Tab-separated table of C-alpha atoms in Angstrom:
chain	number	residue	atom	x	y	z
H	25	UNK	CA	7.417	15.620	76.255
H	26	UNK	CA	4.122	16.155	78.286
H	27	UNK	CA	1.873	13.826	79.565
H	28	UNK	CA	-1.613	14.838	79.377
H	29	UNK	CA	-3.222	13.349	82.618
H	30	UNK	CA	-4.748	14.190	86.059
H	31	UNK	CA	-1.564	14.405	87.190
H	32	UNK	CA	-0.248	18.407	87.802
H	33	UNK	CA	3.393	17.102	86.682
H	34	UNK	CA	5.066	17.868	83.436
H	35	UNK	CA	7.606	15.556	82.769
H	36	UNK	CA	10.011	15.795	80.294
H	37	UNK	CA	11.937	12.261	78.499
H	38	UNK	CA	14.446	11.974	75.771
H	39	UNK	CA	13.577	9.761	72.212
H	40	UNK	CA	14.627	6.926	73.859
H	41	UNK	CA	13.020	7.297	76.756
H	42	UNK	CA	9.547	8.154	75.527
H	43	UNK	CA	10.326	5.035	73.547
H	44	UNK	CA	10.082	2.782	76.280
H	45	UNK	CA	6.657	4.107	77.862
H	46	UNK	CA	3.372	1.842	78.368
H	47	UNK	CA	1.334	0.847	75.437
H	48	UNK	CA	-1.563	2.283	77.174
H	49	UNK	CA	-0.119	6.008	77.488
H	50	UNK	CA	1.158	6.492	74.814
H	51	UNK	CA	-1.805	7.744	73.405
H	52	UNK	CA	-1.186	10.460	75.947
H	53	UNK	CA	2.058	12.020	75.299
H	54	UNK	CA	2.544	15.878	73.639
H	55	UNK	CA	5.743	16.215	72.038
H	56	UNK	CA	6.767	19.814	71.750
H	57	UNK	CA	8.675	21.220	68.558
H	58	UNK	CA	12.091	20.800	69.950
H	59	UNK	CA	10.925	17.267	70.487
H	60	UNK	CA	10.588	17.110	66.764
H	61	UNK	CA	13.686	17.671	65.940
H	62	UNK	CA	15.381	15.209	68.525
H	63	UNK	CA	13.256	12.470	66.860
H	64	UNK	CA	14.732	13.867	63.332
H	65	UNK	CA	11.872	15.451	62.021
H	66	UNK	CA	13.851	18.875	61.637
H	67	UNK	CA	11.464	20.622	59.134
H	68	UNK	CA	10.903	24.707	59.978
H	69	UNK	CA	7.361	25.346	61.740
H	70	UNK	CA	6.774	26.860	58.758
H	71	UNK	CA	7.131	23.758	56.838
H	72	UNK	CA	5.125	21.773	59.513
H	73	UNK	CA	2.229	24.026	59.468
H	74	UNK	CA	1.884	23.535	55.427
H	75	UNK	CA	2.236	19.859	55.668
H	76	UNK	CA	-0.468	20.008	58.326
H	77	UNK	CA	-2.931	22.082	55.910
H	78	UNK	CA	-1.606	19.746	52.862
H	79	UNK	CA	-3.049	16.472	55.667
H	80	UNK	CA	0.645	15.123	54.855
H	81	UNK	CA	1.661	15.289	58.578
H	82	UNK	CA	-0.327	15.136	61.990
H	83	UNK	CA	-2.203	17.846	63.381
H	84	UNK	CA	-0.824	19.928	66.173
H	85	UNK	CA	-2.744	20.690	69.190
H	86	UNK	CA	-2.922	23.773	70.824
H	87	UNK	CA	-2.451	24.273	74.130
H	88	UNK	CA	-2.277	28.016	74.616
H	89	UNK	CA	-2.155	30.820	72.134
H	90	UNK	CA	1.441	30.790	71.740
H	91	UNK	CA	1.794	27.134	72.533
H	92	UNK	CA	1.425	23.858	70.795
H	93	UNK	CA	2.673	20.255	70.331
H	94	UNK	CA	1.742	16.912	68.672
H	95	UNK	CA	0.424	13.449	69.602
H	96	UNK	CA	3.567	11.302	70.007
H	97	UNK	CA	1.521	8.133	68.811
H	98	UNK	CA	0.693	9.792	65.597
H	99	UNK	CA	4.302	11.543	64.691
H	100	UNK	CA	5.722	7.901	65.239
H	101	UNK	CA	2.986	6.404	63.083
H	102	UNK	CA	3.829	8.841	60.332
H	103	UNK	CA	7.326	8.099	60.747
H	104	UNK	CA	6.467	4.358	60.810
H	105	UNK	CA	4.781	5.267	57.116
H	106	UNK	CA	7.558	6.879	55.794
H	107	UNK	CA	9.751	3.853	56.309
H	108	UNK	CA	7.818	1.879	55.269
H	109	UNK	CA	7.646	3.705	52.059
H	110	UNK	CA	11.387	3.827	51.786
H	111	UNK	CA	11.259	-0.215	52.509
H	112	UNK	CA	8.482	-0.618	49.228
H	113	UNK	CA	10.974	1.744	47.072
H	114	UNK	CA	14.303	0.313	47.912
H	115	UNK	CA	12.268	-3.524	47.330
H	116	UNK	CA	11.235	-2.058	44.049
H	117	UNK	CA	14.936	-0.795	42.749
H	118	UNK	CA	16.707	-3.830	44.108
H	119	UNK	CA	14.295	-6.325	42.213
H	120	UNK	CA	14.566	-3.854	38.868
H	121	UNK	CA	18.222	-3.919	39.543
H	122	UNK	CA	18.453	-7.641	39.547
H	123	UNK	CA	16.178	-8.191	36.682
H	124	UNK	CA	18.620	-5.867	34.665
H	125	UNK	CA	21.397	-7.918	35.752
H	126	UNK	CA	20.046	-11.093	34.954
H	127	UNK	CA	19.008	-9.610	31.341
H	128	UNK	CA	22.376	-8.630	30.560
């Protein structure tokens, strides 16, 4: 994890501890690839980079020519999303599955 600030210090959190930062920095933080995949997003770059193009997950940024990483705040939202997504289907089968049950 890096924090983008003044600061010349790169530090580097777990899940759980990046978790637990401010409100207010969190709009800061660059999580690299390998931080990807700790948070369970364990798609190839490959696979990243045509989601990106597709708008279907957040934007990288780049940080040198051979380096990049993402905004924390928006991989979380987009995980946020797909649960909530998951929450609206599983509502959805549960309610058809009861309805069935009550029909028969």
């Amino acid at each position: 994890m890096y924090l983008s600030s003044d600061s010349s210090q790169t530090n580097r959190a777990s899940p759980v501890e990046k978790t637990t930062l401010q409100a207010s920095s969190i709009h800061s933080v660059l999580i690299s690839f390998d931080d990807l995949h700790e948070l369970g997003i364990t798609y190839s770059k490959e696979h990243l980079r045509r989601l990106e193009e597709a708008r279907q997950f957040p934007s990288r940024v780049r940080l040198s020519p051979a380096r990049v990483a993402w905004m924390f705040s928006e991989v979380m939202a987009w995980i946020n999303e797909r649960a909530q997504v998951r929450s609206i289907g599983t509502g959805n089968q549960q309610s058809r599955k009861a309805k069935s049950c009550m029909t028969t």
